GROMACS .gro file of C-alpha atoms in nm:
model
  450
    1UNK     CA    1   8.118  26.194   7.867
    2UNK     CA    2   7.840  26.052   7.648
    3UNK     CA    3   7.728  25.711   7.687
    4UNK     CA    4   7.738  25.466   7.405
    5UNK     CA    5   7.369  25.352   7.410
    6UNK     CA    6   7.288  25.094   7.146
    7UNK     CA    7   6.950  24.921   7.041
    8UNK     CA    8   6.933  24.564   7.156
    9UNK     CA    9   6.663  24.309   7.229
   10UNK     CA   10   6.647  24.192   7.597
   11UNK     CA   11   6.492  23.873   7.735
   12UNK     CA   12   6.514  23.661   8.041
   13UNK     CA   13   6.620  23.295   8.056
   14UNK     CA   14   6.262  23.186   7.976
   15UNK     CA   15   6.292  23.362   7.631
   16UNK     CA   16   5.960  23.547   7.699
   17UNK     CA   17   5.884  23.819   7.684
   18UNK     CA   18   6.149  23.984   7.439
   19UNK     CA   19   6.167  24.350   7.453
   20UNK     CA   20   6.335  24.630   7.269
   21UNK     CA   21   6.563  24.870   7.486
   22UNK     CA   22   6.889  25.069   7.466
   23UNK     CA   23   7.180  24.916   7.637
   24UNK     CA   24   7.521  25.037   7.767
   25UNK     CA   25   7.814  24.808   7.866
   26UNK     CA   26   8.015  25.000   8.131
   27UNK     CA   27   8.355  24.859   8.247
   28UNK     CA   28   8.413  25.118   8.530
   29UNK     CA   29   8.212  25.288   8.785
   30UNK     CA   30   8.258  25.624   8.636
   31UNK     CA   31   8.120  25.481   8.315
   32UNK     CA   32   7.822  25.364   8.506
   33UNK     CA   33   7.754  25.700   8.647
   34UNK     CA   34   7.782  25.852   8.325
   35UNK     CA   35   7.520  25.608   8.184
   36UNK     CA   36   7.294  25.715   8.464
   37UNK     CA   37   7.358  26.095   8.384
   38UNK     CA   38   7.299  26.025   8.011
   39UNK     CA   39   6.970  25.839   8.044
   40UNK     CA   40   6.774  26.135   7.876
   41UNK     CA   41   6.477  26.084   8.102
   42UNK     CA   42   6.432  25.726   8.054
   43UNK     CA   43   6.413  25.459   8.318
   44UNK     CA   44   6.701  25.245   8.394
   45UNK     CA   45   6.762  24.890   8.504
   46UNK     CA   46   7.060  24.676   8.558
   47UNK     CA   47   7.100  24.328   8.377
   48UNK     CA   48   7.356  24.064   8.456
   49UNK     CA   49   7.384  23.727   8.295
   50UNK     CA   50   7.009  23.719   8.210
   51UNK     CA   51   6.923  23.412   8.409
   52UNK     CA   52   6.603  23.572   8.575
   53UNK     CA   53   6.268  23.448   8.444
   54UNK     CA   54   5.987  23.629   8.297
   55UNK     CA   55   6.024  24.011   8.294
   56UNK     CA   56   6.221  24.057   8.610
   57UNK     CA   57   6.531  24.183   8.419
   58UNK     CA   58   6.358  24.359   8.119
   59UNK     CA   59   6.274  24.700   8.061
   60UNK     CA   60   6.067  24.774   7.750
   61UNK     CA   61   6.190  25.132   7.582
   62UNK     CA   62   6.405  25.174   7.857
   63UNK     CA   63   6.781  25.204   7.933
   64UNK     CA   64   6.939  24.879   8.040
   65UNK     CA   65   7.290  24.865   8.193
   66UNK     CA   66   7.465  24.543   8.116
   67UNK     CA   67   7.681  24.498   8.442
   68UNK     CA   68   7.896  24.180   8.330
   69UNK     CA   69   8.210  24.371   8.264
   70UNK     CA   70   8.207  24.508   8.616
   71UNK     CA   71   8.339  24.197   8.750
   72UNK     CA   72   8.657  24.261   8.959
   73UNK     CA   73   8.733  24.081   9.273
   74UNK     CA   74   8.879  24.347   9.502
   75UNK     CA   75   8.988  24.185   9.826
   76UNK     CA   76   8.982  23.842  10.015
   77UNK     CA   77   9.041  23.757  10.374
   78UNK     CA   78   9.124  23.387  10.411
   79UNK     CA   79   9.081  23.391  10.788
   80UNK     CA   80   8.714  23.489  10.775
   81UNK     CA   81   8.611  23.401  10.425
   82UNK     CA   82   8.495  23.762  10.348
   83UNK     CA   83   8.532  23.846   9.964
   84UNK     CA   84   8.481  24.193   9.840
   85UNK     CA   85   8.386  24.205   9.466
   86UNK     CA   86   8.192  24.402   9.220
   87UNK     CA   87   7.840  24.331   9.132
   88UNK     CA   88   7.930  24.160   8.786
   89UNK     CA   89   8.121  23.887   8.943
   90UNK     CA   90   7.967  23.568   8.878
   91UNK     CA   91   7.908  23.266   9.112
   92UNK     CA   92   8.096  23.050   8.868
   93UNK     CA   93   8.409  23.285   8.878
   94UNK     CA   94   8.391  23.289   9.258
   95UNK     CA   95   8.371  22.889   9.251
   96UNK     CA   96   8.657  22.857   9.010
   97UNK     CA   97   8.884  23.105   9.192
   98UNK     CA   98   8.804  23.006   9.557
   99UNK     CA   99   8.703  22.632   9.564
  100UNK     CA  100   9.053  22.529   9.502
  101UNK     CA  101   9.137  22.731   9.811
  102UNK     CA  102   8.881  22.555  10.014
  103UNK     CA  103   8.581  22.809  10.010
  104UNK     CA  104   8.221  22.804   9.837
  105UNK     CA  105   7.952  23.068   9.809
  106UNK     CA  106   7.712  23.026  10.113
  107UNK     CA  107   7.404  23.020   9.897
  108UNK     CA  108   7.360  22.905   9.536
  109UNK     CA  109   7.047  22.894   9.310
  110UNK     CA  110   6.997  22.627   9.041
  111UNK     CA  111   7.276  22.796   8.828
  112UNK     CA  112   7.619  22.916   8.886
  113UNK     CA  113   7.567  23.170   8.597
  114UNK     CA  114   7.439  23.447   8.822
  115UNK     CA  115   7.612  23.788   8.918
  116UNK     CA  116   7.644  23.879   9.280
  117UNK     CA  117   7.442  24.183   9.205
  118UNK     CA  118   7.155  23.964   9.053
  119UNK     CA  119   7.188  23.760   9.349
  120UNK     CA  120   7.129  24.037   9.595
  121UNK     CA  121   6.873  24.209   9.379
  122UNK     CA  122   6.671  23.876   9.369
  123UNK     CA  123   6.779  23.759   9.713
  124UNK     CA  124   6.837  23.409   9.585
  125UNK     CA  125   6.773  23.104   9.781
  126UNK     CA  126   6.907  22.754   9.744
  127UNK     CA  127   6.872  22.406   9.870
  128UNK     CA  128   6.978  22.524  10.222
  129UNK     CA  129   6.739  22.783  10.286
  130UNK     CA  130   6.598  22.609  10.587
  131UNK     CA  131   6.960  22.625  10.754
  132UNK     CA  132   7.129  22.917  10.598
  133UNK     CA  133   6.847  23.147  10.464
  134UNK     CA  134   6.914  23.380  10.157
  135UNK     CA  135   7.203  23.546   9.986
  136UNK     CA  136   7.129  23.885  10.178
  137UNK     CA  137   7.195  23.702  10.497
  138UNK     CA  138   7.565  23.667  10.413
  139UNK     CA  139   7.675  23.994  10.274
  140UNK     CA  140   7.768  24.335  10.424
  141UNK     CA  141   7.890  24.683  10.301
  142UNK     CA  142   7.700  24.678   9.985
  143UNK     CA  143   7.764  24.987   9.749
  144UNK     CA  144   7.453  25.128   9.567
  145UNK     CA  145   7.452  25.393   9.322
  146UNK     CA  146   7.138  25.606   9.387
  147UNK     CA  147   6.908  25.785   9.151
  148UNK     CA  148   7.078  26.118   9.255
  149UNK     CA  149   7.426  25.968   9.148
  150UNK     CA  150   7.537  25.908   9.513
  151UNK     CA  151   7.718  25.603   9.616
  152UNK     CA  152   7.557  25.470   9.955
  153UNK     CA  153   7.707  25.192  10.156
  154UNK     CA  154   7.432  24.985  10.322
  155UNK     CA  155   7.392  24.666  10.510
  156UNK     CA  156   7.231  24.557  10.850
  157UNK     CA  157   7.408  24.821  11.053
  158UNK     CA  158   7.427  25.115  10.806
  159UNK     CA  159   7.147  25.256  10.605
  160UNK     CA  160   6.963  24.935  10.704
  161UNK     CA  161   6.628  25.020  10.539
  162UNK     CA  162   6.788  25.076  10.199
  163UNK     CA  163   6.971  24.751  10.238
  164UNK     CA  164   6.652  24.555  10.310
  165UNK     CA  165   6.470  24.723  10.023
  166UNK     CA  166   6.758  24.652   9.790
  167UNK     CA  167   6.781  24.294   9.910
  168UNK     CA  168   6.523  24.123   9.696
  169UNK     CA  169   6.432  24.467   9.553
  170UNK     CA  170   6.455  24.337   9.192
  171UNK     CA  171   6.699  24.634   9.089
  172UNK     CA  172   6.438  24.910   9.180
  173UNK     CA  173   6.635  25.090   9.459
  174UNK     CA  174   6.952  25.171   9.264
  175UNK     CA  175   7.241  25.017   9.077
  176UNK     CA  176   7.431  24.769   9.304
  177UNK     CA  177   7.804  24.839   9.248
  178UNK     CA  178   7.995  24.596   9.492
  179UNK     CA  179   7.955  24.408   9.826
  180UNK     CA  180   8.123  24.186  10.053
  181UNK     CA  181   8.016  23.824  10.079
  182UNK     CA  182   8.129  23.573  10.346
  183UNK     CA  183   8.235  23.242  10.180
  184UNK     CA  184   8.204  22.922  10.355
  185UNK     CA  185   8.492  22.679  10.428
  186UNK     CA  186   8.457  22.342  10.242
  187UNK     CA  187   8.708  22.037  10.227
  188UNK     CA  188   8.670  21.973   9.862
  189UNK     CA  189   8.399  22.012   9.574
  190UNK     CA  190   8.230  21.687   9.653
  191UNK     CA  191   7.875  21.623   9.797
  192UNK     CA  192   7.781  21.355  10.022
  193UNK     CA  193   7.406  21.290   9.898
  194UNK     CA  194   7.116  21.061   9.960
  195UNK     CA  195   6.849  20.982   9.714
  196UNK     CA  196   6.504  20.848   9.822
  197UNK     CA  197   6.233  20.746   9.602
  198UNK     CA  198   5.901  20.871   9.731
  199UNK     CA  199   5.578  20.734   9.578
  200UNK     CA  200   5.342  21.009   9.670
  201UNK     CA  201   5.312  21.355   9.830
  202UNK     CA  202   5.274  21.212  10.181
  203UNK     CA  203   5.606  21.024  10.158
  204UNK     CA  204   5.761  21.323  10.044
  205UNK     CA  205   5.650  21.515  10.354
  206UNK     CA  206   5.751  21.249  10.579
  207UNK     CA  207   6.120  21.229  10.448
  208UNK     CA  208   6.141  21.609  10.439
  209UNK     CA  209   6.056  21.612  10.821
  210UNK     CA  210   6.317  21.334  10.870
  211UNK     CA  211   6.587  21.544  10.686
  212UNK     CA  212   6.613  21.867  10.890
  213UNK     CA  213   6.973  21.803  10.976
  214UNK     CA  214   7.092  21.786  10.627
  215UNK     CA  215   7.210  22.128  10.488
  216UNK     CA  216   7.077  22.087  10.144
  217UNK     CA  217   6.746  21.932  10.055
  218UNK     CA  218   6.533  21.925   9.749
  219UNK     CA  219   6.288  21.691   9.571
  220UNK     CA  220   6.205  21.642   9.205
  221UNK     CA  221   5.830  21.562   9.151
  222UNK     CA  222   5.638  21.418   8.869
  223UNK     CA  223   5.363  21.662   8.781
  224UNK     CA  224   5.190  21.421   8.549
  225UNK     CA  225   5.084  21.156   8.784
  226UNK     CA  226   4.745  21.169   8.952
  227UNK     CA  227   4.552  20.973   9.217
  228UNK     CA  228   4.745  20.774   9.495
  229UNK     CA  229   5.092  20.851   9.284
  230UNK     CA  230   5.033  21.216   9.277
  231UNK     CA  231   5.347  21.392   9.404
  232UNK     CA  232   5.598  21.083   9.345
  233UNK     CA  233   5.957  21.172   9.287
  234UNK     CA  234   6.293  21.171   9.416
  235UNK     CA  235   6.384  21.321   9.737
  236UNK     CA  236   6.761  21.440   9.752
  237UNK     CA  237   6.963  21.547  10.052
  238UNK     CA  238   7.313  21.614  10.114
  239UNK     CA  239   7.595  21.817  10.263
  240UNK     CA  240   7.954  21.912  10.167
  241UNK     CA  241   8.175  21.607  10.196
  242UNK     CA  242   8.445  21.569  10.442
  243UNK     CA  243   8.825  21.580  10.346
  244UNK     CA  244   8.929  21.278  10.145
  245UNK     CA  245   8.589  21.192  10.022
  246UNK     CA  246   8.593  21.206   9.648
  247UNK     CA  247   8.306  21.207   9.391
  248UNK     CA  248   8.228  20.961   9.141
  249UNK     CA  249   8.010  20.970   8.834
  250UNK     CA  250   7.634  20.897   8.907
  251UNK     CA  251   7.264  20.946   8.800
  252UNK     CA  252   7.285  21.309   8.828
  253UNK     CA  253   7.559  21.314   8.536
  254UNK     CA  254   7.344  21.102   8.331
  255UNK     CA  255   7.059  21.342   8.356
  256UNK     CA  256   7.271  21.626   8.221
  257UNK     CA  257   7.393  21.387   7.948
  258UNK     CA  258   7.037  21.315   7.851
  259UNK     CA  259   6.950  21.678   7.812
  260UNK     CA  260   7.258  21.742   7.618
  261UNK     CA  261   7.141  21.502   7.366
  262UNK     CA  262   6.818  21.678   7.319
  263UNK     CA  263   6.951  22.034   7.301
  264UNK     CA  264   7.226  22.160   7.042
  265UNK     CA  265   7.193  22.536   7.097
  266UNK     CA  266   6.901  22.588   6.852
  267UNK     CA  267   6.543  22.642   6.928
  268UNK     CA  268   6.282  22.379   6.843
  269UNK     CA  269   6.063  22.603   6.636
  270UNK     CA  270   5.766  22.344   6.631
  271UNK     CA  271   5.759  22.275   6.995
  272UNK     CA  272   5.719  21.917   6.908
  273UNK     CA  273   5.982  21.781   7.159
  274UNK     CA  274   5.777  21.881   7.456
  275UNK     CA  275   5.438  21.733   7.481
  276UNK     CA  276   5.252  21.529   7.753
  277UNK     CA  277   5.342  21.198   7.594
  278UNK     CA  278   5.731  21.280   7.600
  279UNK     CA  279   5.733  21.431   7.922
  280UNK     CA  280   5.539  21.130   8.089
  281UNK     CA  281   5.813  20.900   7.952
  282UNK     CA  282   6.077  21.115   8.053
  283UNK     CA  283   5.928  21.142   8.415
  284UNK     CA  284   5.892  20.764   8.422
  285UNK     CA  285   6.252  20.709   8.332
  286UNK     CA  286   6.374  20.959   8.567
  287UNK     CA  287   6.177  20.802   8.849
  288UNK     CA  288   6.279  20.459   8.781
  289UNK     CA  289   6.652  20.529   8.769
  290UNK     CA  290   6.657  20.554   9.152
  291UNK     CA  291   6.613  20.225   9.311
  292UNK     CA  292   6.357  20.194   9.589
  293UNK     CA  293   6.468  20.292   9.944
  294UNK     CA  294   6.775  20.494  10.025
  295UNK     CA  295   7.067  20.537   9.775
  296UNK     CA  296   7.388  20.692   9.907
  297UNK     CA  297   7.644  20.837   9.674
  298UNK     CA  298   7.921  21.095   9.653
  299UNK     CA  299   7.879  21.348   9.374
  300UNK     CA  300   8.043  21.641   9.231
  301UNK     CA  301   7.904  21.990   9.335
  302UNK     CA  302   7.795  22.077   8.957
  303UNK     CA  303   7.544  21.794   8.904
  304UNK     CA  304   7.421  21.828   9.265
  305UNK     CA  305   7.370  22.234   9.264
  306UNK     CA  306   7.362  22.297   8.880
  307UNK     CA  307   7.233  21.988   8.690
  308UNK     CA  308   7.140  22.192   8.389
  309UNK     CA  309   7.444  22.413   8.374
  310UNK     CA  310   7.605  22.130   8.169
  311UNK     CA  311   7.361  22.164   7.895
  312UNK     CA  312   7.420  22.469   7.678
  313UNK     CA  313   7.105  22.669   7.612
  314UNK     CA  314   6.878  22.414   7.790
  315UNK     CA  315   6.606  22.684   7.770
  316UNK     CA  316   6.575  22.642   7.383
  317UNK     CA  317   6.415  22.291   7.440
  318UNK     CA  318   6.086  22.475   7.499
  319UNK     CA  319   6.085  22.614   7.150
  320UNK     CA  320   6.104  22.951   7.000
  321UNK     CA  321   5.828  23.105   7.214
  322UNK     CA  322   6.012  23.028   7.525
  323UNK     CA  323   5.855  22.912   7.856
  324UNK     CA  324   5.684  23.022   8.181
  325UNK     CA  325   5.847  22.965   8.514
  326UNK     CA  326   5.596  22.909   8.797
  327UNK     CA  327   5.745  22.891   9.138
  328UNK     CA  328   5.501  22.912   9.420
  329UNK     CA  329   5.518  22.946   9.809
  330UNK     CA  330   5.214  22.820   9.980
  331UNK     CA  331   5.169  22.763  10.368
  332UNK     CA  332   5.033  22.426  10.393
  333UNK     CA  333   5.051  22.069  10.250
  334UNK     CA  334   4.693  22.098  10.139
  335UNK     CA  335   4.781  22.380   9.909
  336UNK     CA  336   5.055  22.181   9.750
  337UNK     CA  337   4.801  21.917   9.695
  338UNK     CA  338   4.570  22.142   9.517
  339UNK     CA  339   4.848  22.291   9.314
  340UNK     CA  340   4.953  21.940   9.182
  341UNK     CA  341   4.574  21.857   9.114
  342UNK     CA  342   4.556  22.184   8.913
  343UNK     CA  343   4.843  22.106   8.696
  344UNK     CA  344   4.815  21.723   8.654
  345UNK     CA  345   4.428  21.764   8.562
  346UNK     CA  346   4.486  22.061   8.339
  347UNK     CA  347   4.677  21.863   8.070
  348UNK     CA  348   4.996  22.093   8.108
  349UNK     CA  349   5.301  21.901   8.126
  350UNK     CA  350   5.618  21.983   8.315
  351UNK     CA  351   5.953  21.785   8.370
  352UNK     CA  352   6.174  21.811   8.652
  353UNK     CA  353   5.946  22.017   8.885
  354UNK     CA  354   6.081  22.070   9.214
  355UNK     CA  355   5.942  22.090   9.567
  356UNK     CA  356   6.106  22.204   9.883
  357UNK     CA  357   6.013  22.327  10.237
  358UNK     CA  358   6.149  22.683  10.314
  359UNK     CA  359   6.274  22.793  10.659
  360UNK     CA  360   6.112  23.061  10.859
  361UNK     CA  361   6.340  23.351  10.717
  362UNK     CA  362   6.114  23.605  10.540
  363UNK     CA  363   6.279  23.935  10.444
  364UNK     CA  364   5.936  24.088  10.298
  365UNK     CA  365   5.897  24.303   9.996
  366UNK     CA  366   5.963  24.124   9.662
  367UNK     CA  367   6.202  23.883   9.822
  368UNK     CA  368   6.064  23.541   9.730
  369UNK     CA  369   6.114  23.301  10.011
  370UNK     CA  370   5.883  23.289  10.324
  371UNK     CA  371   5.804  23.017  10.551
  372UNK     CA  372   5.609  22.736  10.386
  373UNK     CA  373   5.646  22.508  10.088
  374UNK     CA  374   5.772  22.605   9.740
  375UNK     CA  375   5.716  22.434   9.422
  376UNK     CA  376   5.832  22.516   9.067
  377UNK     CA  377   5.733  22.407   8.731
  378UNK     CA  378   5.782  22.516   8.376
  379UNK     CA  379   5.534  22.520   8.097
  380UNK     CA  380   5.576  22.618   7.715
  381UNK     CA  381   5.450  22.977   7.680
  382UNK     CA  382   5.189  22.870   7.431
  383UNK     CA  383   4.996  22.697   7.720
  384UNK     CA  384   4.834  23.041   7.835
  385UNK     CA  385   4.679  23.063   7.474
  386UNK     CA  386   4.500  22.747   7.532
  387UNK     CA  387   4.148  22.804   7.696
  388UNK     CA  388   4.190  22.492   7.931
  389UNK     CA  389   4.534  22.587   8.042
  390UNK     CA  390   4.453  22.938   8.078
  391UNK     CA  391   4.176  22.853   8.314
  392UNK     CA  392   4.426  22.630   8.507
  393UNK     CA  393   4.679  22.904   8.534
  394UNK     CA  394   4.415  23.136   8.678
  395UNK     CA  395   4.335  22.882   8.916
  396UNK     CA  396   4.720  22.866   9.019
  397UNK     CA  397   4.728  23.247   9.067
  398UNK     CA  398   4.431  23.231   9.317
  399UNK     CA  399   4.611  22.952   9.526
  400UNK     CA  400   4.965  23.090   9.510
  401UNK     CA  401   5.001  23.441   9.635
  402UNK     CA  402   5.372  23.474   9.517
  403UNK     CA  403   5.324  23.321   9.177
  404UNK     CA  404   5.344  23.670   9.005
  405UNK     CA  405   5.709  23.713   9.059
  406UNK     CA  406   5.792  23.479   8.787
  407UNK     CA  407   5.494  23.494   8.548
  408UNK     CA  408   5.484  23.778   8.313
  409UNK     CA  409   5.111  23.718   8.238
  410UNK     CA  410   4.995  23.764   8.590
  411UNK     CA  411   4.877  24.120   8.722
  412UNK     CA  412   4.856  24.078   9.092
  413UNK     CA  413   4.732  24.423   9.175
  414UNK     CA  414   4.605  24.332   9.523
  415UNK     CA  415   4.941  24.178   9.620
  416UNK     CA  416   5.127  24.471   9.448
  417UNK     CA  417   4.940  24.726   9.652
  418UNK     CA  418   5.052  24.548   9.968
  419UNK     CA  419   5.408  24.543   9.848
  420UNK     CA  420   5.399  24.906   9.761
  421UNK     CA  421   5.240  25.038  10.084
  422UNK     CA  422   5.483  24.828  10.281
  423UNK     CA  423   5.792  24.958  10.432
  424UNK     CA  424   6.015  24.842  10.151
  425UNK     CA  425   5.784  25.056   9.900
  426UNK     CA  426   5.822  25.358  10.114
  427UNK     CA  427   6.203  25.332  10.136
  428UNK     CA  428   6.220  25.292   9.757
  429UNK     CA  429   6.004  25.603   9.712
  430UNK     CA  430   6.225  25.798   9.948
  431UNK     CA  431   6.545  25.706   9.776
  432UNK     CA  432   6.407  25.710   9.412
  433UNK     CA  433   6.110  25.962   9.435
  434UNK     CA  434   6.089  26.002   9.051
  435UNK     CA  435   6.121  25.613   8.990
  436UNK     CA  436   6.417  25.623   8.777
  437UNK     CA  437   6.486  25.257   8.845
  438UNK     CA  438   6.208  25.035   8.692
  439UNK     CA  439   6.169  24.720   8.531
  440UNK     CA  440   5.869  24.544   8.336
  441UNK     CA  441   5.797  24.348   8.635
  442UNK     CA  442   5.757  24.652   8.852
  443UNK     CA  443   5.547  24.833   8.592
  444UNK     CA  444   5.333  24.515   8.560
  445UNK     CA  445   5.273  24.507   8.932
  446UNK     CA  446   5.225  24.885   8.964
  447UNK     CA  447   5.520  24.931   9.163
  448UNK     CA  448   5.683  25.222   8.962
  449UNK     CA  449   5.407  25.476   9.027
  450UNK     CA  450   5.074  25.496   8.865
   0.00000   0.00000   0.00000
């Protein structure tokens, strides 16, 4: 059976880079196998809903398998919460189906438009990493289609090395076909939340230390402010609400409405909407919307977990060139302070930057979370063309050893060699010695052979 490969541009959510590839859209595992057989010597990569940043899910001049139609839910045990589903099932589909039955995914990122295959390939984390770890901590019986065309089942107890190499392996061990994920029991879709306005970075760490008992924590920070107000922001902590507790509209809903008025589904070709002045005004308004002290509320799960999902094509607000997503993990408060100083002094502006303390779960390889502090910010792609900003980005690279995962301009050869020579790299080479499965990320970091 010949696969119907067609040319198409592929991009991540940051809309940079955009690459040319040949794509196939299988609807059955048999069609997926045929696509692998018909690759004609080209490298292969799976691509789900396209919410990865940078070049994690792009493959220039390769064969890209679009997995979205492999989205069948196969079995569910309401007594234990174990759901078996194909890799193309999205978190939104799981929530829409099972929240009315009292279940919710154990870990969710900042968007529900993510497939479970992508969730495992990236080993996603959420606001509850300090309690519940990553997606890979909640799955079993993962089916992987290897380079030789075999379907191998792996998890912690069977083919464990392949499982941990696939978990956070960014699609470079094989094509994930299906898995079982254990959903958690919830009373409803509401979140009991507390918002606390913090005036600087020291206050953030004080509040964060006091919030360890909350299952979900995250903070928005103002990357524009300097001096004694550097790191000011809004700390948000919460947990799934008890039965009978209902949500009501709140400030998180107003944030989404504000963004929706800015974005109408078309790119801003001139990039005039985002500049230091407008972002400074936005950050100021966002900070002032939360009163001083502690503000309790009950909010719906969508604005709490997925505040930007209510805004169609919010990524277009960065203009036609797209944006760079910087997410960093550093071991100390001093390193966070250094990062904020670099960003604020550079003139690069970012709104809705986030900061959170990770737990001690570290799966190694390309799996992003490790014990420490993570901070994320977004910049228009054009900043790397400015000499002043380019210098600042270089400084960020030196401070943040894991920045390379989401920055397609960074070539961390030293870090890549460590990953390639580690156990996950050896396992990947054993299962795919010819490096059939590649990505532009893997090529950039030298993980796909020399």
